[in-house]
Coordinates of C-alpha atoms in Angstrom, one line a residue:
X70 CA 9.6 5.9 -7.2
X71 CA 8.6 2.5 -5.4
X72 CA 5.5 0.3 -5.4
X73 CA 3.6 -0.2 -2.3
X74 CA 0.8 -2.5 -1.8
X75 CA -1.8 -0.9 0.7
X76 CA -4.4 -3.4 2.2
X77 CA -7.0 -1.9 4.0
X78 CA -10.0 -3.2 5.9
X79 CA -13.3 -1.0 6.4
X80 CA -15.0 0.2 9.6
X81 CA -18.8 0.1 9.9
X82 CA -18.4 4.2 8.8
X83 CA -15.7 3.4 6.3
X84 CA -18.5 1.2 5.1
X85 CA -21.3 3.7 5.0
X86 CA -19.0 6.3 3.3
X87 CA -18.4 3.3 0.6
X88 CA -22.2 2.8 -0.2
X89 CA -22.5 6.2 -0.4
X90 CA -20.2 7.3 -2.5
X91 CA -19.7 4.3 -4.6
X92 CA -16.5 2.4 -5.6
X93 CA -15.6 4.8 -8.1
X94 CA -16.0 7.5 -6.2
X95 CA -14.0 5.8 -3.7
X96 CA -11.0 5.2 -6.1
X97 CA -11.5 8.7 -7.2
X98 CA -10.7 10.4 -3.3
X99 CA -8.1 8.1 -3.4
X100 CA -6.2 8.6 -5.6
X101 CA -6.2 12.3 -5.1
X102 CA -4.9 11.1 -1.9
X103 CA -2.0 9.3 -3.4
X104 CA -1.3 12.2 -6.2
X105 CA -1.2 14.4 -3.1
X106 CA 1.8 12.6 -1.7
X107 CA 3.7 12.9 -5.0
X108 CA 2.6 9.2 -5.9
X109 CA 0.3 7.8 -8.8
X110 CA -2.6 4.7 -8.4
X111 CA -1.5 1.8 -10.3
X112 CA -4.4 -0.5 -9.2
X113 CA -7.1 -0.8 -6.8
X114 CA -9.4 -3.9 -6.2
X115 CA -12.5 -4.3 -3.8
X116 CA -12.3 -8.2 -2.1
X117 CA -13.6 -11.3 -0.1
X118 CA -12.0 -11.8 3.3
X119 CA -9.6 -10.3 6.0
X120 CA -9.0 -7.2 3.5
X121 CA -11.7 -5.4 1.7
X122 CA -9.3 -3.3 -0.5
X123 CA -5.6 -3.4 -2.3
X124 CA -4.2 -0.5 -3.6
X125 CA -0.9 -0.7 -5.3
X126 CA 0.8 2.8 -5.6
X127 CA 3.7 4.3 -7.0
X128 CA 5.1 6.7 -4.2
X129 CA 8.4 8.8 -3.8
X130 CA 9.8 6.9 -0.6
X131 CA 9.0 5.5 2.3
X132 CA 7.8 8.6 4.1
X133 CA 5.3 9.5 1.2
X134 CA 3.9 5.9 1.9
X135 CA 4.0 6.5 5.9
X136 CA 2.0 9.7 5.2
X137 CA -0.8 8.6 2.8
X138 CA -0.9 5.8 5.4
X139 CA -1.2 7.9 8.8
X140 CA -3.6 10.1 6.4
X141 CA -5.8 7.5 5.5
X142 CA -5.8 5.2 8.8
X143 CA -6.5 8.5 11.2
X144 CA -9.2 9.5 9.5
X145 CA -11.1 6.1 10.9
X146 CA -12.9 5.0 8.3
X147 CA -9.9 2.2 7.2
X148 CA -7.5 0.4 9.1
X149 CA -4.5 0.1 6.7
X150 CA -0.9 -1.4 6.5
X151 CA 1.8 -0.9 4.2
X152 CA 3.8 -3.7 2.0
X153 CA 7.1 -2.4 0.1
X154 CA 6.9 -4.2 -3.4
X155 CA 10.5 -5.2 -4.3
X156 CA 11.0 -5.9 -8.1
X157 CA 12.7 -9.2 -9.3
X158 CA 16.1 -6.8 -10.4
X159 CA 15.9 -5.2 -6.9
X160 CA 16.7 -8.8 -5.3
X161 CA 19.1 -10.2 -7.8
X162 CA 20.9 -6.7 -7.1
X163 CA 20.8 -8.1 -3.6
X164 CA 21.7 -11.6 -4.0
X165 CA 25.0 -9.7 -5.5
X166 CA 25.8 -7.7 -3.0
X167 CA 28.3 -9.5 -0.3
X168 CA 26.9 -8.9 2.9
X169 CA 29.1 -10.5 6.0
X170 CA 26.5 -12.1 8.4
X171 CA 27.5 -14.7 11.4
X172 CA 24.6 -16.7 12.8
X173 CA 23.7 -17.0 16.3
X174 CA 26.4 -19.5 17.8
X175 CA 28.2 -19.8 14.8

């Protein structure tokens, strides 16, 4: 499993469907959403500014996030992107790995 941080931004519908249903409802849908895709909710916060919601999930791979994504984001009530969460072990296991790189006119 790996974290994903979803940030999503409401529409003027996404917005009605909010007030409606309430921000537990909300988190309620989903997570069903998430638990659908073989994931779990770890968090989810309502905020301020650019984004109006942060979910951070625990999802099988890559394509479970691209689905709960496409999912969400075509239903047109959010606009949402995707952020892999990388632990602190996952980059020093980087940092040890010896990767040959030239740079550009080097």
């Amino acid at each position: 499993m790996g974290k994903y941080l979803l940030q999503a931004s409401y529409t003027q519908d996404g917005l009605a469907g909010l007030v409606n249903e309430g921000g537990t409802g909300r988190k309620a849908a989903l997570a069903e959403t998430i638990e659908g895709a073989g994931g779990s909710l770890e968090s989810l916060y309502y905020a301020f500014g650019k984004n109006d919601l942060f979910i951070i999930a625990d999802l099988p791979d890559d394509a479970a996030a691209t689905a709960v994504s496409l999912t969400i984001g075509s239903a047109g009530a959010l606009s949402v992107s995707v952020t892999v969460l990388v632990t602190p072990e996952t980059v020093d296991e980087a940092i040890a790995r010896n990767v040959p790189y030239r740079p550009p006119g080097a």
